[in-house]
Amino acid sequence: MSHNNSNRHAIIVAGGSGKRFGSELPKQFLPLAGKPVLMHTIEKFHHAGASIVVVLPQEHQQMWIDMCKESNFAVSHTIANGGATRFESVKNGLAAIDNLADDDLVAVHDGVRPLVSVELINRCYDTAQQCGSAIPVVNPNDSIRQVMDDGTSRQLLRSSLRAVQTPQTFRAELLQGAYDVMESPLFTDDASVVEAAGHQVTLVDGEVANIKITTPIDMIIASQLISDGTTC
């Protein structure tokens, strides 16, 4: 089911090198259920009716174009150059969206989160339309400890903590304004950039299955979830 929402845009950040994964091939290009991880991710946003910008390091772009040809991958998308940091990559992605209007909606999503559901994407767009932003979060399963500078640690109250996912979704005017600044080491994701610009962000329920593929174990889990039909 495709929504044709002409004001929906997605910036899919696919800048990983594969170093942490331990593979030669960057994680976003690894085969998952018969096609590269990144194709699964793009298809989800296509089904949600978004226009799509994929941010890729220049050295990976030809490989990606060849993969799309080989797979007859027909979902239209623009390719933007990855930056040295996520902040730069998102900025480049924003610049690649043509005729972006203030009240358009922009979702920023990790290329290596292929299991996001169309339902979650729609929820984020709908909430951002109403509230200005939508940040998907889940409750952490593990107990969390904070390690202090002196080497001691303390337990944090798990019930008050949330693990943050993507797509982090915003009204365009808010996101563009927030990114029109110098980069800071405090910027760990889009929500932190928007908060630094003085805006509150709205949290929405994320999904346990919306995992980020970071290690080989994540690939095994993702394959199993797809073959179980857990994601849609």
Coordinates of N, CA and C in Angstrom, one line a residue:
M1 N 0.9 -1.2 0.0 CA 0.0 0.0 0.0 C 0.9 1.2 0.0
S2 N 0.9 2.0 -1.1 CA 1.7 3.2 -1.1 C 0.8 4.4 -0.8
H3 N 1.2 5.2 0.1 CA 0.6 6.5 0.3 C 1.2 7.4 -0.7
N4 N 0.4 8.3 -1.3 CA 1.1 9.3 -2.2 C 1.1 10.6 -1.4
N5 N 2.0 10.7 -0.5 CA 2.1 12.0 0.3 C 3.3 12.7 -0.3
S6 N 3.0 13.7 -1.1 CA 4.1 14.4 -1.8 C 5.0 15.2 -0.9
N7 N 4.5 15.4 0.4 CA 5.3 16.2 1.3 C 6.2 15.4 2.1
R8 N 6.3 14.1 1.9 CA 7.1 13.2 2.7 C 8.4 12.9 2.0
H9 N 9.5 13.2 2.7 CA 10.9 12.9 2.2 C 11.6 12.0 3.2
A10 N 12.5 11.2 2.7 CA 13.4 10.4 3.6 C 14.8 10.6 3.2
I11 N 15.7 10.8 4.2 CA 17.1 10.8 4.0 C 17.6 9.5 4.7
I12 N 18.1 8.6 3.8 CA 18.6 7.3 4.3 C 20.1 7.4 4.4
V13 N 20.7 7.4 5.6 CA 22.1 7.6 5.8 C 22.8 6.2 5.7
A14 N 23.6 6.0 4.7 CA 24.3 4.7 4.5 C 25.8 4.9 4.4
G15 N 26.4 5.4 5.5 CA 27.8 5.8 5.4 C 28.7 4.8 6.0
G16 N 28.2 3.6 6.5 CA 29.1 2.7 7.2 C 30.2 2.0 6.4
S17 N 31.3 1.7 6.9 CA 32.4 1.2 6.2 C 32.5 -0.4 6.3
G18 N 31.7 -0.9 7.3 CA 31.8 -2.4 7.5 C 32.9 -2.8 8.5
K19 N 33.7 -1.8 9.0 CA 34.9 -2.1 9.8 C 34.4 -2.8 11.1
R20 N 33.4 -2.2 11.8 CA 33.0 -2.8 13.0 C 32.4 -4.2 12.8
F21 N 31.8 -4.4 11.6 CA 31.1 -5.7 11.3 C 32.2 -6.7 11.0
G22 N 33.4 -6.3 10.5 CA 34.4 -7.2 10.2 C 34.3 -7.8 8.8
S23 N 33.6 -7.1 8.0 CA 33.5 -7.6 6.6 C 34.1 -6.6 5.6
E24 N 34.5 -7.1 4.5 CA 35.1 -6.2 3.4 C 34.0 -5.3 2.9
L25 N 32.8 -5.9 2.7 CA 31.7 -5.2 2.1 C 31.0 -4.4 3.2
P26 N 30.7 -3.1 3.0 CA 30.0 -2.3 3.9 C 28.6 -2.9 4.3
K27 N 28.2 -2.8 5.5 CA 27.0 -3.5 6.0 C 25.8 -3.3 5.2
Q28 N 25.6 -2.0 4.7 CA 24.4 -1.7 3.9 C 24.3 -2.5 2.6
F29 N 25.4 -3.1 2.2 CA 25.4 -3.8 0.9 C 25.4 -5.3 1.1
L30 N 25.5 -5.8 2.3 CA 25.5 -7.2 2.6 C 24.1 -7.8 2.1
P31 N 24.1 -9.1 1.6 CA 22.9 -9.7 1.2 C 22.0 -10.1 2.4
L32 N 20.8 -9.8 2.3 CA 19.8 -10.2 3.4 C 18.5 -10.6 2.6
A33 N 18.2 -11.9 2.8 CA 17.0 -12.5 2.2 C 17.0 -12.2 0.7
G34 N 18.2 -12.3 0.1 CA 18.2 -12.2 -1.4 C 18.5 -10.9 -2.0
K35 N 18.6 -9.8 -1.2 CA 19.0 -8.5 -1.8 C 19.7 -7.7 -0.7
P36 N 20.5 -6.7 -1.2 CA 21.3 -5.9 -0.2 C 20.4 -5.3 0.9
V37 N 20.9 -5.2 2.1 CA 20.2 -4.6 3.2 C 19.6 -3.2 2.8
L38 N 20.3 -2.4 2.1 CA 19.9 -1.0 1.8 C 18.6 -1.1 0.9
M39 N 18.5 -2.1 0.1 CA 17.3 -2.1 -0.8 C 16.0 -2.4 0.1
H40 N 16.1 -3.2 1.1 CA 15.0 -3.4 2.0 C 14.6 -2.1 2.6
T41 N 15.6 -1.4 3.1 CA 15.3 -0.1 3.8 C 14.6 0.9 2.8
I42 N 15.2 1.1 1.6 CA 14.6 2.0 0.7 C 13.1 1.6 0.3
E43 N 12.9 0.3 0.1 CA 11.5 -0.1 -0.2 C 10.5 0.3 0.8
K44 N 10.9 0.2 2.1 CA 9.9 0.5 3.2 C 9.5 2.0 3.0
F45 N 10.4 2.9 2.8 CA 10.0 4.3 2.6 C 9.3 4.6 1.3
H46 N 9.6 3.8 0.3 CA 8.8 3.9 -0.9 C 7.4 3.6 -0.7
H47 N 7.2 2.5 0.1 CA 5.8 2.0 0.4 C 5.1 3.1 1.3
A48 N 5.8 3.9 2.0 CA 5.2 4.9 2.8 C 5.0 6.2 2.0
G49 N 5.3 6.2 0.7 CA 5.1 7.3 -0.2 C 6.1 8.5 -0.1
A50 N 7.3 8.2 0.4 CA 8.3 9.2 0.5 C 9.2 9.3 -0.7
S51 N 9.6 10.6 -1.0 CA 10.7 10.7 -2.0 C 12.0 10.5 -1.2
I52 N 13.0 9.8 -1.8 CA 14.1 9.2 -1.1 C 15.4 9.8 -1.6
V53 N 16.3 10.2 -0.6 CA 17.7 10.5 -0.8 C 18.5 9.5 -0.1
V54 N 19.4 8.9 -0.7 CA 20.3 7.9 -0.1 C 21.7 8.6 0.0
V55 N 22.2 8.7 1.2 CA 23.5 9.4 1.4 C 24.6 8.3 1.5
L56 N 25.5 8.3 0.5 CA 26.5 7.3 0.4 C 27.9 7.9 0.2
P57 N 28.9 7.3 0.9 CA 30.3 7.8 0.6 C 30.6 7.7 -0.9
Q58 N 31.3 8.7 -1.4 CA 31.6 8.7 -2.9 C 32.2 7.4 -3.3
E59 N 33.1 6.8 -2.5 CA 33.8 5.6 -3.0 C 32.9 4.4 -3.1
H60 N 31.6 4.5 -2.5 CA 30.7 3.3 -2.6 C 29.6 3.5 -3.6
Q61 N 29.6 4.7 -4.2 CA 28.4 5.0 -5.1 C 28.3 4.2 -6.3
Q62 N 29.5 4.0 -7.0 CA 29.4 3.2 -8.2 C 29.1 1.7 -7.9
M63 N 29.6 1.2 -6.8 CA 29.2 -0.2 -6.4 C 27.7 -0.3 -6.2
W64 N 27.1 0.7 -5.6 CA 25.7 0.7 -5.4 C 24.9 0.8 -6.7
I65 N 25.3 1.7 -7.6 CA 24.7 1.9 -8.9 C 24.7 0.5 -9.6
D66 N 25.9 -0.1 -9.6 CA 26.0 -1.5 -10.2 C 25.1 -2.5 -9.6
M67 N 25.0 -2.5 -8.3 CA 24.1 -3.4 -7.6 C 22.6 -3.2 -8.0
C68 N 22.2 -1.9 -8.1 CA 20.8 -1.6 -8.5 C 20.6 -2.1 -9.9
K69 N 21.5 -2.0 -10.8 CA 21.4 -2.5 -12.2 C 21.2 -4.0 -12.2
E70 N 22.1 -4.6 -11.5 CA 22.1 -6.1 -11.4 C 20.8 -6.7 -10.9
S71 N 20.3 -6.0 -9.9 CA 19.0 -6.4 -9.2 C 17.8 -5.9 -9.9
N72 N 18.0 -5.1 -11.0 CA 16.8 -4.4 -11.6 C 16.0 -3.6 -10.5
F73 N 16.7 -3.0 -9.6 CA 16.1 -2.3 -8.5 C 15.6 -0.9 -9.1
A74 N 14.2 -0.8 -9.1 CA 13.6 0.3 -9.8 C 13.1 1.4 -9.0
V75 N 13.3 1.3 -7.6 CA 12.7 2.4 -6.8 C 13.6 3.6 -7.0
S76 N 12.9 4.7 -7.4 CA 13.6 6.0 -7.7 C 14.2 6.6 -6.5
H77 N 15.5 7.0 -6.5 CA 16.1 7.7 -5.4 C 17.2 8.5 -5.9
T78 N 17.5 9.6 -5.1 CA 18.6 10.5 -5.4 C 19.8 10.0 -4.5
I79 N 21.0 10.1 -5.1 CA 22.2 9.8 -4.3 C 22.9 11.1 -3.9
A80 N 23.2 11.3 -2.6 CA 24.0 12.4 -2.1 C 25.3 11.9 -1.5
N81 N 26.3 12.8 -1.5 CA 27.6 12.4 -1.0 C 27.6 12.4 0.6
G82 N 28.1 11.3 1.1 CA 28.3 11.2 2.5 C 29.4 12.1 3.0
G83 N 29.2 12.6 4.2 CA 30.2 13.5 4.8 C 31.1 12.8 5.7
A84 N 32.0 13.5 6.4 CA 33.0 12.9 7.3 C 32.3 12.4 8.6
T85 N 31.1 13.1 8.9 CA 30.3 12.7 10.1 C 28.9 12.6 9.7
R86 N 28.1 12.0 10.6 CA 26.7 11.9 10.4 C 26.0 13.2 10.1
F87 N 26.4 14.2 10.9 CA 25.9 15.6 10.8 C 26.1 16.1 9.4
E88 N 27.3 15.9 8.9 CA 27.6 16.4 7.5 C 26.7 15.6 6.5
S89 N 26.6 14.3 6.7 CA 25.8 13.5 5.8 C 24.4 13.9 5.7
V90 N 23.8 14.2 6.9 CA 22.4 14.6 6.9 C 22.2 16.0 6.3
K91 N 23.2 16.9 6.5 CA 23.2 18.2 5.9 C 23.2 18.1 4.4
N92 N 24.1 17.2 3.9 CA 24.2 16.9 2.4 C 22.9 16.3 1.9
G93 N 22.3 15.5 2.7 CA 21.0 14.9 2.3 C 19.9 15.9 2.2
L94 N 19.8 16.8 3.1 CA 18.8 17.9 3.1 C 19.0 18.8 1.9
A95 N 20.3 19.1 1.6 CA 20.6 19.9 0.4 C 20.2 19.3 -0.9
A96 N 20.1 17.9 -0.9 CA 19.8 17.2 -2.1 C 18.3 17.1 -2.4
I97 N 17.4 17.6 -1.4 CA 16.0 17.5 -1.7 C 15.6 18.8 -2.4
D98 N 15.0 18.5 -3.6 CA 14.5 19.7 -4.4 C 13.3 20.3 -3.8
N99 N 13.3 21.7 -3.9 CA 12.0 22.4 -3.6 C 11.4 22.0 -2.2
L100 N 12.3 21.9 -1.2 CA 11.8 21.5 0.1 C 11.0 22.7 0.7
A101 N 9.7 22.4 1.0 CA 8.8 23.5 1.6 C 8.9 23.3 3.1
D102 N 8.7 24.5 3.9 CA 8.8 24.5 5.3 C 7.9 23.4 6.0
D103 N 6.7 23.2 5.4 CA 5.8 22.2 6.1 C 5.9 20.8 5.6
D104 N 6.9 20.6 4.7 CA 7.2 19.2 4.3 C 7.8 18.4 5.5
L105 N 7.8 17.1 5.4 CA 8.2 16.3 6.5 C 9.5 15.5 6.0
V106 N 10.5 15.5 6.9 CA 11.7 14.8 6.5 C 12.0 13.7 7.6
A107 N 12.1 12.5 7.2 CA 12.6 11.4 8.0 C 14.0 11.1 7.8
V108 N 14.8 11.0 8.9 CA 16.2 10.6 8.7 C 16.4 9.2 9.3
H109 N 16.8 8.3 8.5 CA 16.8 6.8 8.9 C 18.2 6.2 8.6
D110 N 18.6 5.2 9.4 CA 19.8 4.5 9.2 C 19.6 3.5 8.1
G111 N 20.5 3.5 7.1 CA 20.4 2.5 6.0 C 20.5 1.1 6.5
V112 N 21.1 0.9 7.6 CA 21.2 -0.5 8.2 C 20.1 -0.8 9.2
R113 N 19.0 -0.2 9.1 CA 17.8 -0.6 9.8 C 16.7 -1.0 8.8
P114 N 16.9 -2.2 8.2 CA 16.0 -2.6 7.1 C 14.7 -3.2 7.6
L115 N 14.5 -3.4 8.9 CA 13.3 -4.1 9.3 C 12.2 -3.1 9.8
V116 N 12.5 -1.8 9.7 CA 11.5 -0.8 10.1 C 10.2 -1.2 9.4
S117 N 9.0 -1.1 10.1 CA 7.8 -1.3 9.4 C 7.2 -0.1 8.8
V118 N 6.4 -0.2 7.7 CA 5.8 0.9 7.1 C 4.8 1.6 8.1
E119 N 4.3 0.8 9.0 CA 3.4 1.3 10.0 C 4.2 2.3 10.9
L120 N 5.4 2.0 11.3 CA 6.2 2.9 12.2 C 6.6 4.1 11.4
I121 N 6.9 4.0 10.1 CA 7.3 5.1 9.3 C 6.1 6.1 9.2
N122 N 4.9 5.5 9.0 CA 3.7 6.3 8.9 C 3.4 7.0 10.2
R123 N 3.6 6.3 11.3 CA 3.4 6.9 12.7 C 4.3 8.1 12.9
C124 N 5.6 7.9 12.5 CA 6.5 9.0 12.6 C 6.1 10.2 11.8
Y125 N 5.8 10.0 10.5 CA 5.3 11.1 9.7 C 4.1 11.8 10.3
D126 N 3.1 11.0 10.7 CA 1.9 11.6 11.2 C 2.1 12.4 12.5
T127 N 3.0 11.9 13.3 CA 3.3 12.6 14.6 C 4.0 13.9 14.3
A128 N 5.0 13.8 13.4 CA 5.8 15.0 13.1 C 4.9 16.1 12.4
Q129 N 3.9 15.6 11.7 CA 3.0 16.6 11.0 C 2.3 17.3 12.1
Q130 N 1.9 16.6 13.2 CA 1.1 17.3 14.3 C 2.0 18.0 15.2
C131 N 3.1 17.4 15.6 CA 3.9 17.9 16.7 C 5.2 18.6 16.3
G132 N 5.6 18.5 15.1 CA 6.9 19.0 14.6 C 8.0 18.0 14.6
S133 N 7.9 17.0 15.4 CA 9.0 16.0 15.4 C 8.4 14.6 15.9
A134 N 9.1 13.5 15.6 CA 8.8 12.2 16.1 C 10.0 11.4 16.2
I135 N 10.4 11.0 17.4 CA 11.6 10.2 17.6 C 11.2 8.8 18.2
P136 N 11.4 7.7 17.4 CA 10.9 6.4 17.9 C 11.9 5.9 19.0
V137 N 11.3 5.4 20.0 CA 12.1 4.9 21.2 C 11.5 3.6 21.7
V138 N 12.3 2.7 22.3 CA 11.9 1.5 23.0 C 12.5 1.5 24.4
N139 N 11.8 0.7 25.2 CA 12.4 0.5 26.6 C 13.6 -0.4 26.5
P140 N 14.7 0.0 27.2 CA 15.9 -0.9 27.2 C 15.5 -2.2 28.0
N141 N 16.0 -3.3 27.5 CA 15.8 -4.6 28.3 C 16.8 -4.8 29.3
D142 N 18.0 -4.3 29.1 CA 19.1 -4.5 30.0 C 19.1 -3.5 31.1
S143 N 19.6 -3.8 32.3 CA 19.9 -2.8 33.3 C 21.1 -1.9 32.7
I144 N 21.0 -0.6 33.1 CA 22.0 0.3 32.5 C 22.8 0.9 33.7
R145 N 24.1 0.9 33.5 CA 25.0 1.6 34.5 C 25.7 2.8 33.8
Q146 N 25.9 3.8 34.6 CA 26.7 4.9 34.1 C 28.1 4.9 34.7
V147 N 29.1 4.9 33.9 CA 30.5 4.9 34.5 C 31.0 6.3 34.6
M148 N 31.4 6.7 35.8 CA 31.8 8.0 36.1 C 33.3 8.2 35.8
D149 N 33.7 9.5 35.7 CA 35.1 9.8 35.4 C 36.1 9.1 36.3
D150 N 35.7 8.9 37.6 CA 36.7 8.4 38.5 C 36.7 6.8 38.5
G151 N 36.0 6.2 37.5 CA 36.0 4.8 37.4 C 34.9 4.1 38.2
T152 N 34.2 4.8 39.1 CA 33.1 4.2 39.8 C 31.9 4.2 38.9
S153 N 30.8 3.4 39.2 CA 29.6 3.4 38.4 C 28.4 3.4 39.2
R154 N 27.3 3.8 38.6 CA 26.0 3.9 39.3 C 24.9 3.4 38.4
Q155 N 24.0 2.8 39.1 CA 22.8 2.3 38.3 C 21.9 3.4 37.9
L156 N 21.4 3.4 36.7 CA 20.4 4.4 36.3 C 19.0 3.7 36.3
L157 N 18.0 4.4 36.6 CA 16.7 3.9 36.7 C 16.2 3.5 35.3
R158 N 16.1 2.2 35.1 CA 15.7 1.8 33.7 C 14.4 2.3 33.3
S159 N 13.4 2.4 34.2 CA 12.1 2.8 33.8 C 12.0 4.2 33.2
S160 N 13.1 5.0 33.5 CA 13.1 6.4 33.0 C 13.9 6.5 31.7
L161 N 14.5 5.4 31.3 CA 15.4 5.5 30.1 C 14.7 4.9 28.8
R162 N 15.1 5.4 27.7 CA 14.6 4.9 26.4 C 15.8 4.7 25.4
A163 N 15.8 3.7 24.7 CA 16.8 3.5 23.6 C 16.2 4.1 22.3
V164 N 17.0 4.9 21.6 CA 16.5 5.7 20.5 C 16.7 5.0 19.2
Q165 N 15.7 5.0 18.3 CA 15.8 4.4 17.0 C 15.7 5.5 15.9
T166 N 15.6 5.0 14.7 CA 15.2 5.9 13.6 C 14.1 5.2 12.9
P167 N 13.3 5.9 12.1 CA 13.4 7.2 11.5 C 13.1 8.4 12.5
Q168 N 14.0 9.3 12.6 CA 13.7 10.5 13.4 C 13.2 11.5 12.4
T169 N 12.0 11.9 12.6 CA 11.2 12.6 11.6 C 10.8 14.0 12.1
F170 N 10.9 15.0 11.2 CA 10.7 16.4 11.6 C 10.0 17.2 10.5
R171 N 9.3 18.3 10.9 CA 8.9 19.3 9.9 C 10.2 19.9 9.3
A172 N 10.2 20.1 8.0 CA 11.4 20.5 7.3 C 12.0 21.8 7.8
E173 N 11.2 22.7 8.1 CA 11.6 24.0 8.6 C 12.4 23.9 9.9
L174 N 12.0 23.0 10.7 CA 12.6 22.8 12.0 C 14.0 22.1 11.8
L175 N 14.0 21.1 11.0 CA 15.2 20.4 10.7 C 16.3 21.2 10.0
Q176 N 15.8 21.9 9.0 CA 16.8 22.8 8.3 C 17.4 23.9 9.1
G177 N 16.5 24.5 10.0 CA 17.0 25.5 10.9 C 18.0 25.0 11.9
A178 N 17.7 23.8 12.4 CA 18.6 23.1 13.4 C 20.0 22.8 12.8
Y179 N 20.0 22.4 11.5 CA 21.2 22.0 10.9 C 22.0 23.2 10.3
D180 N 21.5 24.4 10.4 CA 22.2 25.5 9.9 C 23.1 26.1 11.0
V181 N 23.9 25.2 11.6 CA 24.8 25.6 12.7 C 26.2 24.9 12.5
M182 N 27.1 25.3 13.3 CA 28.4 24.6 13.3 C 28.2 23.3 14.0
E183 N 28.9 22.3 13.6 CA 28.8 20.9 14.2 C 29.3 21.0 15.6
S184 N 28.7 20.2 16.5 CA 29.2 20.1 17.9 C 29.4 18.6 18.2
P185 N 30.3 18.3 19.1 CA 30.5 16.9 19.5 C 29.3 16.4 20.3
L186 N 28.4 17.2 20.8 CA 27.2 16.8 21.5 C 26.2 16.2 20.6
F187 N 26.3 16.4 19.2 CA 25.3 15.9 18.3 C 25.6 14.5 18.0
T188 N 24.7 13.6 18.6 CA 24.8 12.2 18.4 C 23.8 11.7 17.5
D189 N 22.7 12.4 17.3 CA 21.7 12.1 16.3 C 20.9 13.3 16.0
D190 N 19.9 13.2 15.2 CA 19.1 14.3 14.7 C 18.3 15.0 15.9
A191 N 17.8 14.2 16.8 CA 17.1 14.8 17.9 C 18.0 15.7 18.7
S192 N 19.3 15.3 18.9 CA 20.2 16.2 19.7 C 20.5 17.5 19.0
V193 N 20.5 17.5 17.6 CA 20.7 18.7 16.9 C 19.5 19.6 17.0
V194 N 18.3 19.0 16.9 CA 17.1 19.8 17.0 C 16.9 20.4 18.4
E195 N 17.3 19.6 19.4 CA 17.2 20.1 20.8 C 18.2 21.2 21.0
A196 N 19.4 21.1 20.4 CA 20.4 22.2 20.6 C 19.9 23.5 20.0
A197 N 18.9 23.4 19.1 CA 18.4 24.6 18.5 C 17.2 25.1 19.3
G198 N 16.9 24.5 20.4 CA 15.9 25.0 21.4 C 14.6 24.4 21.2
H199 N 14.4 23.3 20.5 CA 13.1 22.7 20.3 C 13.0 21.4 21.2
Q200 N 11.8 21.2 21.7 CA 11.5 19.9 22.4 C 11.2 18.9 21.3
V201 N 11.5 17.6 21.6 CA 11.2 16.6 20.6 C 10.1 15.7 21.2
T202 N 9.3 15.1 20.3 CA 8.2 14.2 20.7 C 8.6 12.8 20.5
L203 N 8.4 12.0 21.5 CA 8.8 10.5 21.4 C 7.6 9.7 21.0
V204 N 7.8 8.7 20.1 CA 6.7 7.8 19.7 C 7.2 6.4 20.0
D205 N 6.3 5.4 20.1 CA 6.7 4.0 20.3 C 7.5 3.5 19.1
G206 N 8.7 3.0 19.3 CA 9.5 2.3 18.2 C 9.1 0.9 18.2
E207 N 9.9 0.1 17.6 CA 9.7 -1.4 17.4 C 10.9 -2.2 17.8
V208 N 10.7 -3.2 18.6 CA 11.8 -4.1 19.0 C 12.5 -4.7 17.8
A209 N 11.7 -5.0 16.7 CA 12.3 -5.6 15.5 C 13.1 -4.6 14.7
N210 N 13.0 -3.3 15.0 CA 13.7 -2.3 14.1 C 15.1 -2.2 14.6
I211 N 15.9 -3.3 14.4 CA 17.2 -3.4 14.9 C 18.2 -2.7 13.9
K212 N 19.3 -2.3 14.4 CA 20.4 -1.7 13.6 C 21.4 -2.8 13.4
I213 N 21.7 -3.1 12.1 CA 22.6 -4.1 11.8 C 24.1 -3.6 12.0
T214 N 24.7 -4.1 13.1 CA 26.0 -3.6 13.5 C 27.0 -4.7 13.6
T215 N 26.5 -5.9 14.0 CA 27.4 -7.1 14.1 C 26.8 -8.3 13.3
P216 N 27.6 -9.3 13.1 CA 27.1 -10.5 12.4 C 25.9 -11.1 13.0
I217 N 25.8 -11.0 14.4 CA 24.6 -11.6 15.1 C 23.3 -10.9 14.6
D218 N 23.4 -9.6 14.4 CA 22.3 -8.8 14.0 C 21.8 -9.3 12.6
M219 N 22.7 -9.7 11.7 CA 22.3 -10.2 10.4 C 21.5 -11.5 10.6
I220 N 22.0 -12.4 11.5 CA 21.3 -13.6 11.7 C 19.9 -13.4 12.2
I221 N 19.7 -12.4 13.1 CA 18.4 -12.1 13.7 C 17.5 -11.5 12.6
A222 N 18.1 -10.6 11.8 CA 17.3 -10.0 10.7 C 16.8 -11.0 9.7
S223 N 17.7 -11.9 9.3 CA 17.3 -13.0 8.4 C 16.1 -13.8 8.9
Q224 N 16.2 -14.1 10.2 CA 15.2 -14.9 10.9 C 13.9 -14.2 10.9
L225 N 13.9 -12.9 11.3 CA 12.7 -12.1 11.4 C 12.0 -12.0 10.0
I226 N 12.8 -11.8 9.0 CA 12.2 -11.7 7.6 C 11.6 -13.1 7.2
S227 N 12.3 -14.2 7.5 CA 11.8 -15.5 7.1 C 10.6 -15.9 7.9
D228 N 10.5 -15.3 9.2 CA 9.3 -15.5 10.0 C 8.1 -14.6 9.6
G229 N 8.4 -13.7 8.7 CA 7.4 -12.7 8.3 C 7.0 -11.8 9.5
T230 N 8.0 -11.5 10.4 CA 7.7 -10.7 11.5 C 7.6 -9.2 11.1
T231 N 8.3 -8.8 10.0 CA 8.3 -7.4 9.6 C 7.4 -7.2 8.4
C232 N 6.9 -6.0 8.3 CA 6.0 -5.7 7.2 C 6.1 -4.3 6.8

